[in-house]
Coordinates of C-alpha atoms in Angstrom, one line a residue:
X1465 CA -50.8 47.2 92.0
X1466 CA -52.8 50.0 93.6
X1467 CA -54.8 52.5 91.2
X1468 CA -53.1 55.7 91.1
X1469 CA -56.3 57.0 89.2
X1470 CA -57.2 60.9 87.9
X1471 CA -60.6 61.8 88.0
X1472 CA -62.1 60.7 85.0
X1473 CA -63.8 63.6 83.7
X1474 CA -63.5 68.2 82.4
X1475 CA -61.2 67.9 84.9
X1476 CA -58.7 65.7 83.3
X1477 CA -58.5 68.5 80.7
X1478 CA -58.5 71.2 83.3
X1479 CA -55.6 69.7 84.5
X1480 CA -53.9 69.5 80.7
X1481 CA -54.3 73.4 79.8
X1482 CA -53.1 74.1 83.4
X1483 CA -49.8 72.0 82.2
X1484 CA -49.5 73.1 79.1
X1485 CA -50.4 76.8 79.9
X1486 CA -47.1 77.3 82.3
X1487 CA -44.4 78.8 80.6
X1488 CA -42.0 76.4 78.5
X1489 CA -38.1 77.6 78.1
X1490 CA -37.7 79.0 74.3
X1491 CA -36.1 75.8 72.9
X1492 CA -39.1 73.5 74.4
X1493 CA -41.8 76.0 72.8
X1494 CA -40.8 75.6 69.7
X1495 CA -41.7 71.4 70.2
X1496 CA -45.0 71.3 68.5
X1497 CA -44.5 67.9 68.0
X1498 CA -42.9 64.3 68.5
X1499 CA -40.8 64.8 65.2
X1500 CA -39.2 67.8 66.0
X1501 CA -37.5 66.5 68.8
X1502 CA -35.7 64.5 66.6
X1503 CA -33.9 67.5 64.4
X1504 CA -33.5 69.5 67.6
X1505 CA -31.7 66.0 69.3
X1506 CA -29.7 66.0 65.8
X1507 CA -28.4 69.4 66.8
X1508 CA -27.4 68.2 70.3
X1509 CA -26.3 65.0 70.7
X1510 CA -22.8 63.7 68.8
X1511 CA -23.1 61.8 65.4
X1512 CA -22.5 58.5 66.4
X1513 CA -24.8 59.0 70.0
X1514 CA -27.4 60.3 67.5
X1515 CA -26.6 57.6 65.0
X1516 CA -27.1 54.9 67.1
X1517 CA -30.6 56.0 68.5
X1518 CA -32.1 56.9 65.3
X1519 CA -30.4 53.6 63.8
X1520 CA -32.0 50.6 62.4
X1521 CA -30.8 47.2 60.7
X1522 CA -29.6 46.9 57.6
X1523 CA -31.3 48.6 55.1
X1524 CA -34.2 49.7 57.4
X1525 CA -37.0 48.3 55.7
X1526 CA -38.8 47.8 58.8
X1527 CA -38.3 50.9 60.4
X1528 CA -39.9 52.3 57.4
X1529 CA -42.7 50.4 57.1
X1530 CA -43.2 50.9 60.7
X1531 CA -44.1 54.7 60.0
X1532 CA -45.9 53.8 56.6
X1533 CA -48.3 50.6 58.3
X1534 CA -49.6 53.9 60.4
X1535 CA -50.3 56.1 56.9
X1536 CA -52.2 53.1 55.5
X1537 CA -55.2 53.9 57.9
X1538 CA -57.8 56.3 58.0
X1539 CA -60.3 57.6 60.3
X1540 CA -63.9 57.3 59.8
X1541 CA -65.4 59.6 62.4
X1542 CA -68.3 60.3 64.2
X1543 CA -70.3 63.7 64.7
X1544 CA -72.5 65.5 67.2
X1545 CA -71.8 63.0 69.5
X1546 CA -71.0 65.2 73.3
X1547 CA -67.5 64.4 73.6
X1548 CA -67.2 66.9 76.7
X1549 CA -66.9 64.4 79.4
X1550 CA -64.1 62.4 77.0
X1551 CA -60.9 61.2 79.3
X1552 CA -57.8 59.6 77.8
X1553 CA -57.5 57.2 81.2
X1554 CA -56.5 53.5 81.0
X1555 CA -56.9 50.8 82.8
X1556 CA -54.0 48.3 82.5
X1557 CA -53.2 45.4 84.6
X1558 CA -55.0 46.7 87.5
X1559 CA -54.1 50.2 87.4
X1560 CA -55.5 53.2 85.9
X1561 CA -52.8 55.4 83.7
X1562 CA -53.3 58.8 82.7
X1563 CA -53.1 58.1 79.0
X1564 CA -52.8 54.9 76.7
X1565 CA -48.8 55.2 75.8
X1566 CA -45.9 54.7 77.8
X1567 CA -42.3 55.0 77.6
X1568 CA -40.5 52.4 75.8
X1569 CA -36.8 51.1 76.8
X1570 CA -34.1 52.5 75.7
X1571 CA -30.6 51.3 75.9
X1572 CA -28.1 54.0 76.7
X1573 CA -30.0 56.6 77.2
X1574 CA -28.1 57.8 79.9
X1575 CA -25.8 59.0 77.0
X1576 CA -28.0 61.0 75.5
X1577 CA -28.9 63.3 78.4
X1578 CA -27.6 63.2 82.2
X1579 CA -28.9 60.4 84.0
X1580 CA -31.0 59.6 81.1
X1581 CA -32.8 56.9 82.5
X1582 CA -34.1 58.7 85.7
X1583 CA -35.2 61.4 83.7
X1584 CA -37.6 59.6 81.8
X1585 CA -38.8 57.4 84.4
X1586 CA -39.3 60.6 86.3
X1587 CA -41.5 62.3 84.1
X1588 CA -43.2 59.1 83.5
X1589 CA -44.3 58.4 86.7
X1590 CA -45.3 62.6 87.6
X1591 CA -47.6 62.0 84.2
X1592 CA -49.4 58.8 85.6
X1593 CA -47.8 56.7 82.5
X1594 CA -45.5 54.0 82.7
X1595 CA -42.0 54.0 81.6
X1596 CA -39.9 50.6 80.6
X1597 CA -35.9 50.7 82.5
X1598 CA -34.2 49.0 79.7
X1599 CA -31.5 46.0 80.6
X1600 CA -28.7 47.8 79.0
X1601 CA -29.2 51.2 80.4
X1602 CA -26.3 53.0 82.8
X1603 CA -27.8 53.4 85.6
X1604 CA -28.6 50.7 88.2
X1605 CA -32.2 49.5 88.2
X1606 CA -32.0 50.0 91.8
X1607 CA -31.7 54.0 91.5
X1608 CA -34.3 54.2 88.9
X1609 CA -37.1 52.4 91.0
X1610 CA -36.2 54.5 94.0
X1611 CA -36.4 58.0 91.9
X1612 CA -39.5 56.6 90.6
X1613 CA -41.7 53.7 92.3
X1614 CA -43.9 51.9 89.4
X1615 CA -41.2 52.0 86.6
X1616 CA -41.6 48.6 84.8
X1617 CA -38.0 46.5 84.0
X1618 CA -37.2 44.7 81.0
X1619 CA -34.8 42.1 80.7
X1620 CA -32.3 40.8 78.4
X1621 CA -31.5 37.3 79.8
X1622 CA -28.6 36.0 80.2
X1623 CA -27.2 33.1 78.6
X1624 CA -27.0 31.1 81.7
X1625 CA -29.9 29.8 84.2
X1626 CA -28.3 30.6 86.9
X1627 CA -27.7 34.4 85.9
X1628 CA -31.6 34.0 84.7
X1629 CA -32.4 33.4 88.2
X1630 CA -30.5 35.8 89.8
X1631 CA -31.2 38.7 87.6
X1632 CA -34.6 38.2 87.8
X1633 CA -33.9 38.1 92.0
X1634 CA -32.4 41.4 91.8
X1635 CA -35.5 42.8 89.9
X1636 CA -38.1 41.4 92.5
X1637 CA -35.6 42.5 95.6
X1638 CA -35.0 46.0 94.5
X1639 CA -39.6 46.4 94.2
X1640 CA -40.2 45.8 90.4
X1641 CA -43.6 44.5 89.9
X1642 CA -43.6 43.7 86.4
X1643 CA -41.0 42.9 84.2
X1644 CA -40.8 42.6 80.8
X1645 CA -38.9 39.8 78.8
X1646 CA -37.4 41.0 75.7
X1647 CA -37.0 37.7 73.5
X1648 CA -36.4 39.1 69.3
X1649 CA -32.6 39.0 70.4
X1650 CA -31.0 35.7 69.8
X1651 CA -28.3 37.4 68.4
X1652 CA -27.2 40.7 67.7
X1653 CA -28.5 42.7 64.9
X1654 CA -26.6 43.5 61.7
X1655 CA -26.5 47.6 62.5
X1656 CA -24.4 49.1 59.4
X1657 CA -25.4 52.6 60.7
X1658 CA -23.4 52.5 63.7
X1659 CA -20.9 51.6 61.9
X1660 CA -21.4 54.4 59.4
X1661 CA -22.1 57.3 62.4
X1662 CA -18.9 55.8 64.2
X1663 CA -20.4 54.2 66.7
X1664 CA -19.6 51.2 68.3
X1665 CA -19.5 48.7 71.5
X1666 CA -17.2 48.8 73.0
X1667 CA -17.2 52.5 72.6
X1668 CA -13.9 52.7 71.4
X1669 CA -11.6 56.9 72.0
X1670 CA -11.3 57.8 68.9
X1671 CA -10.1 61.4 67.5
X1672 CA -13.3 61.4 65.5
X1673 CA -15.5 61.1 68.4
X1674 CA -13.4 63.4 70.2
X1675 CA -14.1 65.7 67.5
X1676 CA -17.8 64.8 68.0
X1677 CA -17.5 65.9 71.5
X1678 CA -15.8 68.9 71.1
X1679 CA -18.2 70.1 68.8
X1680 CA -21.0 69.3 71.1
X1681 CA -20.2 71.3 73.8
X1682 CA -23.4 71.5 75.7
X1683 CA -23.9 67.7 75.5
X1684 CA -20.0 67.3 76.4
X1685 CA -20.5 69.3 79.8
X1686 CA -23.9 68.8 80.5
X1687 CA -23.7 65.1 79.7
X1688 CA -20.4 63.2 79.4
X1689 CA -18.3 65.0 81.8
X1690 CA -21.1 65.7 84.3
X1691 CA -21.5 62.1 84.4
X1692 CA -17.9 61.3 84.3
X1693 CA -17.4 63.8 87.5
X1694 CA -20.7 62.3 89.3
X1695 CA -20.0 58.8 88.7
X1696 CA -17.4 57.9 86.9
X1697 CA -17.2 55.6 83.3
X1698 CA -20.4 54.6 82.5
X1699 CA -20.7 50.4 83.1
X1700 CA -23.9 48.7 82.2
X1701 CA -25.8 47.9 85.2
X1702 CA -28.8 45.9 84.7
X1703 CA -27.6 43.0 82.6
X1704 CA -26.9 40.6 85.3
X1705 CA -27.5 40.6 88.8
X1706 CA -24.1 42.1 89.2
X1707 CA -22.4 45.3 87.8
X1708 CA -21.7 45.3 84.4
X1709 CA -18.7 45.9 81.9
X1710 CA -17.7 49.6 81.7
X1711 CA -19.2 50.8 78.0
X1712 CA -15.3 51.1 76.8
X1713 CA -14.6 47.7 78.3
X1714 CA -13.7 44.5 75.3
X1715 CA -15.6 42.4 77.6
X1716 CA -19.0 43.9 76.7
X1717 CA -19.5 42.0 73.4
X1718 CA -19.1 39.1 75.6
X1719 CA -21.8 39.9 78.0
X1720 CA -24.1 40.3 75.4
X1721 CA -23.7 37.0 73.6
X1722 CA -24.7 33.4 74.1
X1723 CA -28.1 33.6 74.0
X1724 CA -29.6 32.0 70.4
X1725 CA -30.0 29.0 73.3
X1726 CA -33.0 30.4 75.0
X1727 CA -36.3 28.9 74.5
X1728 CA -39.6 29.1 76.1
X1729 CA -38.5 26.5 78.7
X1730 CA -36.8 29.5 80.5
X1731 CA -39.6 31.7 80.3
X1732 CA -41.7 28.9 82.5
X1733 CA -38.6 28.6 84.8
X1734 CA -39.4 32.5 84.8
X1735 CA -43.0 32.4 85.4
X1736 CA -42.3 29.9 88.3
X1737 CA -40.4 32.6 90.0
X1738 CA -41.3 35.9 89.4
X1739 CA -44.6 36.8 91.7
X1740 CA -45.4 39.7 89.6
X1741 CA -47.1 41.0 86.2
X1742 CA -45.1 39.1 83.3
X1743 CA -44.5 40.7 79.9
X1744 CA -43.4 39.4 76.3
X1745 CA -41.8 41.5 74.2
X1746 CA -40.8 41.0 70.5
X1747 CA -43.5 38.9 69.5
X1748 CA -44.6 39.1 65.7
X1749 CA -46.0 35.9 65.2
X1750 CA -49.8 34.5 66.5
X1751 CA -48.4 30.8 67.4
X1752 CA -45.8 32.8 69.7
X1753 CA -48.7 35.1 71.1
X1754 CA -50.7 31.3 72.0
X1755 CA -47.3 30.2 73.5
X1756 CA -47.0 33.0 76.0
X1757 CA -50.7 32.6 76.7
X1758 CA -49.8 29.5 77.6
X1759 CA -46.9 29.8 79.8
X1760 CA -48.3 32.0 81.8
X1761 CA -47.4 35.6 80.9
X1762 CA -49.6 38.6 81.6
X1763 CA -49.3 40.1 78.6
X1764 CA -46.9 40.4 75.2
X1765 CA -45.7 43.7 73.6
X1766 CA -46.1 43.2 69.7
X1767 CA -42.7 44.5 68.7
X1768 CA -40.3 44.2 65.9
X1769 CA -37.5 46.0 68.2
X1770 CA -38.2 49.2 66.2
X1771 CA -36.8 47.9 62.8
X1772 CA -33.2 47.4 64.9
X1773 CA -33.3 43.6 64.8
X1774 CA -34.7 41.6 62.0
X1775 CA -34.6 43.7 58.9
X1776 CA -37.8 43.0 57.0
X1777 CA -39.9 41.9 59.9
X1778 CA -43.6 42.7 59.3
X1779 CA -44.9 45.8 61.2
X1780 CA -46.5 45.3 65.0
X1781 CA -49.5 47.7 63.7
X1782 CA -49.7 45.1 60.9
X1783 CA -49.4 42.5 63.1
X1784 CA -51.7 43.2 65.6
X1785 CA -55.1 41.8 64.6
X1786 CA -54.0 38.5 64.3
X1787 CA -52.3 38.4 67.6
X1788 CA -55.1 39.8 69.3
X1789 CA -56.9 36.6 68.4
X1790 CA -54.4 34.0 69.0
X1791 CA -53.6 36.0 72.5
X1792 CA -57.5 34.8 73.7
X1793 CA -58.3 37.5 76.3
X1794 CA -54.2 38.2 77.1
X1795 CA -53.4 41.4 77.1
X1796 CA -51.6 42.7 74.3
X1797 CA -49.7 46.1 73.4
X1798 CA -47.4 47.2 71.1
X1799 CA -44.9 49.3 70.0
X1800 CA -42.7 50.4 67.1
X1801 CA -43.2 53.8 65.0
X1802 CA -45.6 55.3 67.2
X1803 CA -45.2 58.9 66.5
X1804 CA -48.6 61.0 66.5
X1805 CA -51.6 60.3 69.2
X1806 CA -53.3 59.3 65.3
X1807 CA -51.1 56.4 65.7
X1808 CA -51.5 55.2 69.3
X1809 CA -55.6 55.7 67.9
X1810 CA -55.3 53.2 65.2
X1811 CA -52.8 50.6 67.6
X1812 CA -55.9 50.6 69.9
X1813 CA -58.5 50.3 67.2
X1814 CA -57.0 47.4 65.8
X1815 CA -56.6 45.7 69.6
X1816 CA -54.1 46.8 71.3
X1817 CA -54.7 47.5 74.6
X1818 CA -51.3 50.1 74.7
X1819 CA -48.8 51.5 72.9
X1820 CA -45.3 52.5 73.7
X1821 CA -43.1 54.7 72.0
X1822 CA -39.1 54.9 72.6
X1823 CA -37.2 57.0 70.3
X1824 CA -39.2 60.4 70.6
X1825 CA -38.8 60.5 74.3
X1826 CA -35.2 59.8 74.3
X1827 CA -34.8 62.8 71.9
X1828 CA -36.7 64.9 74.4
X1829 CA -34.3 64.2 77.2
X1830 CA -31.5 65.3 75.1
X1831 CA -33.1 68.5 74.2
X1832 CA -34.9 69.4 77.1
X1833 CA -33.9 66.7 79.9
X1834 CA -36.9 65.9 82.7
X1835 CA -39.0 68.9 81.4
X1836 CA -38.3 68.2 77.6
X1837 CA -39.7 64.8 78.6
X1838 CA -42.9 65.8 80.2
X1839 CA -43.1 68.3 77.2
X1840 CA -43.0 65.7 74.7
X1841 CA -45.7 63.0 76.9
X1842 CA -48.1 66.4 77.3
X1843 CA -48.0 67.2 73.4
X1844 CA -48.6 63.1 72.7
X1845 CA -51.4 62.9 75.1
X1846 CA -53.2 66.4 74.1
X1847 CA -53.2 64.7 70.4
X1848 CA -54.7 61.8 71.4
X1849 CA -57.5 63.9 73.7
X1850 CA -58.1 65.8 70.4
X1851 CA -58.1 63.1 68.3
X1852 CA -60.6 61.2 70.3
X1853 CA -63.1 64.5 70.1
X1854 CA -63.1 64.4 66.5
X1855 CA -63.8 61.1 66.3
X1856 CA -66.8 61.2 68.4
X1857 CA -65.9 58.9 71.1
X1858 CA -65.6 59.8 75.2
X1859 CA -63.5 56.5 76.3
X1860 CA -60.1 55.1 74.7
X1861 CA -62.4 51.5 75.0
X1862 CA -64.8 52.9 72.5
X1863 CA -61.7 53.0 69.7
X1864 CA -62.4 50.3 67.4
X1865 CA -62.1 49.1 64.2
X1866 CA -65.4 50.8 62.9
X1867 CA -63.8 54.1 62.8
X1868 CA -60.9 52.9 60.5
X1869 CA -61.4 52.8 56.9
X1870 CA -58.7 50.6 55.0
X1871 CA -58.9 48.4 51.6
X1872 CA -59.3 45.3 52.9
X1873 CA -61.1 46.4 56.4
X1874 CA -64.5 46.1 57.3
X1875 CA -66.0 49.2 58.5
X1876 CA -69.2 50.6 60.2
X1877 CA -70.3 52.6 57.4
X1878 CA -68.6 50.3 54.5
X1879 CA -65.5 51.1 52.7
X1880 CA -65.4 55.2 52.4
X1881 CA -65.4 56.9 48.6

């Protein structure tokens, strides 16, 4: 990949109060942080749209803990160390990003605001981050990569070697250069709340969700019907190297099953073919992090699907040190209840070499679309400049797990009173 590098001093942070100085439209002012996209999304978006994005497994357990593994940290900080040359840069698989977070898939998301997808690979790419196309998103991967060259692809794989194969044909063809392999899917999650908020896939007319709609009406104009006039019924694109079921089609549940056969045998038949960077995602377990090692991916994602899989599976932020030494040099990133640039501190402290965070930004392209997005990445990555000032450190690589305190932890300075 070529470097698409900012300069990697002041002016970095020149270049953030320029951003964040131009004037923002009343509702995105009042975003002071990741959160409150959420409750403004709330607002926007129909109950079961909302209800399936915020939406875990079961009794959410791990989508819980995911937020409470964070709390369970401190900092122990430095002082009057100069932090005025500081730069939140990254370098990650040959390329230097803006900032040490990206955009996590999404399925969807095209639901939640118009052309969805686009959107927030848009903003992505004008913020020097990188942004994940998810495999069950509505828009063809080959639109998203033209709006916005660099966007990763991940892939749910088919069932069938031969769909494996072509899939992962499609992906090369259309100019993806790394695609990401989400494998904690064997078979699909036990997801009461969509149920309970009324969605459900197929997405079945109801007068309920007509209701929903109605009620909605900037989300009904601006999203559904705008999309319905543009392009007609939503289909998912990127599941197979061919168009998709339409999202009201019975046949959907059918495309998504058939896959508690895969094993790391098609991962190699993967590795054999794709020429690019190769990523793992859904990885919780160290002997897993060895066996990608091993067959020849680039890097894993540490991921428990943010809570919407396993119910009960232990925390990536937990996780992560023991991965990091079973991965033996592999790069390895994470995601799952990243919510503060506190957060994507401690992830990086504790190994990881990147975090990605999902839910917030699809809440930001429902309340603010392309500019909500870019909103949301400038308030993420001004926290985590911040952050790094107050604890005394100039270069994301300098996070480490001195300047943690938890019981259990070794620290720098021993365990704080």
């Amino acid at each position: 990949m070529t470097s698409n590098a900012l300069p990697a001093t002041a002016p970095d942070r020149a270049t953030d109060r320029a951003t964040t100085t131009r004037p923002l439209p009343r509702a995105l002012a009042r975003m002071l942080s990741l959160d409150d996209f959420e409750a403004a999304a709330r607002k926007r978006l129909p109950r079961p749209i909302f209800g399936y994005v915020v939406g875990a497994a079961e009794d959410n357990q791990s989508l819980q803990d995911n937020r409470r593994a964070f709390a369970q940290y401190g900092f122990a900080p430095r002082v009057l160390v100069d932090v005025s040359h500081r730069t939140t840069q990254t370098e990650l698989f040959g390329r230097t990003y803006a900032a040490p977070f990206g955009i996590a898939p999404m399925g969807i998301s095209a639901l939640s605001a118009y052309r969805g997808d686009v959107v927030q690979a848009r903003a992505a790419r004008e913020a020097n981050i990188p942004a994940i196309l998810s495999g069950t998103s509505l828009i063809a991967l080959e639109d998203v990569i033209q709006e916005a060259p660099g966007t990763w692809f991940q892939a749910y794989l088919p069932g069938d070697p031969a769909k494996i194969d072509a899939l992962v044909e499609r992906a090369r063809r259309a100019g993806y250069e790394t695609l990401v392999l989400t494998v904690d899917i064997p078979v699909s999650a036990n997801r009461e709340n969509n149920v309970r908020t009324g969605f459900s896939t197929p997405l079945k007319p109801s007068l309920r969700l007509a209701w929903d709609g109605l009620t909605r009406p900037r989300w009904l104009a601006g999203t559904f019907l705008r999309t319905l006039l543009a392009h007609g019924m939503p289909h998912f694109e990127n599941s197979f190297a061919t168009r998709g079921a339409p999202i009201v089609s019975a046949s959907v549940l059918r495309d998504f099953t058939a896959r508690d056969h895969l094993s790391w045998e098609h991962v190699a038949r993967i590795r054999r073919q794709w020429p690019g960077t190769l990523i793992i995602k859904g990885i919780l377990h160290p002997h897993d992090a060895a066996l990608a090692r091993q067959h020849g991916a680039d890097g894993i994602i540490v991921s428990n699907h943010g809570g919407r899989q396993l119910d009960g599976a232990i925390s990536p932020l937990r996780a992560l040190p023991a991965m990091v030494d079973a991965a033996g040099g592999m790069t390895v990133m994470m995601d799952s209840g990243v919510r503060r640039g506190g957060d994507v501190l401690k992830a990086l402290a504790l190994g990881a070499r990147f975090v990605f965070v999902g839910r917030p930004f699809n809440y930001a392209s429902a309340v603010g679309g392309q500019a909500g997005v870019a909103h949301a990445i400038n308030l993420l990555r001004a926290e985590v400049d911040r952050n790094m000032a107050m604890l005394g450190i100039n270069n994301v690589r300098e996070m480490d797990a001195s300047l943690l305190w938890c019981d259990g932890l070794p620290s720098a300075s021993g365990p704080l009173p």
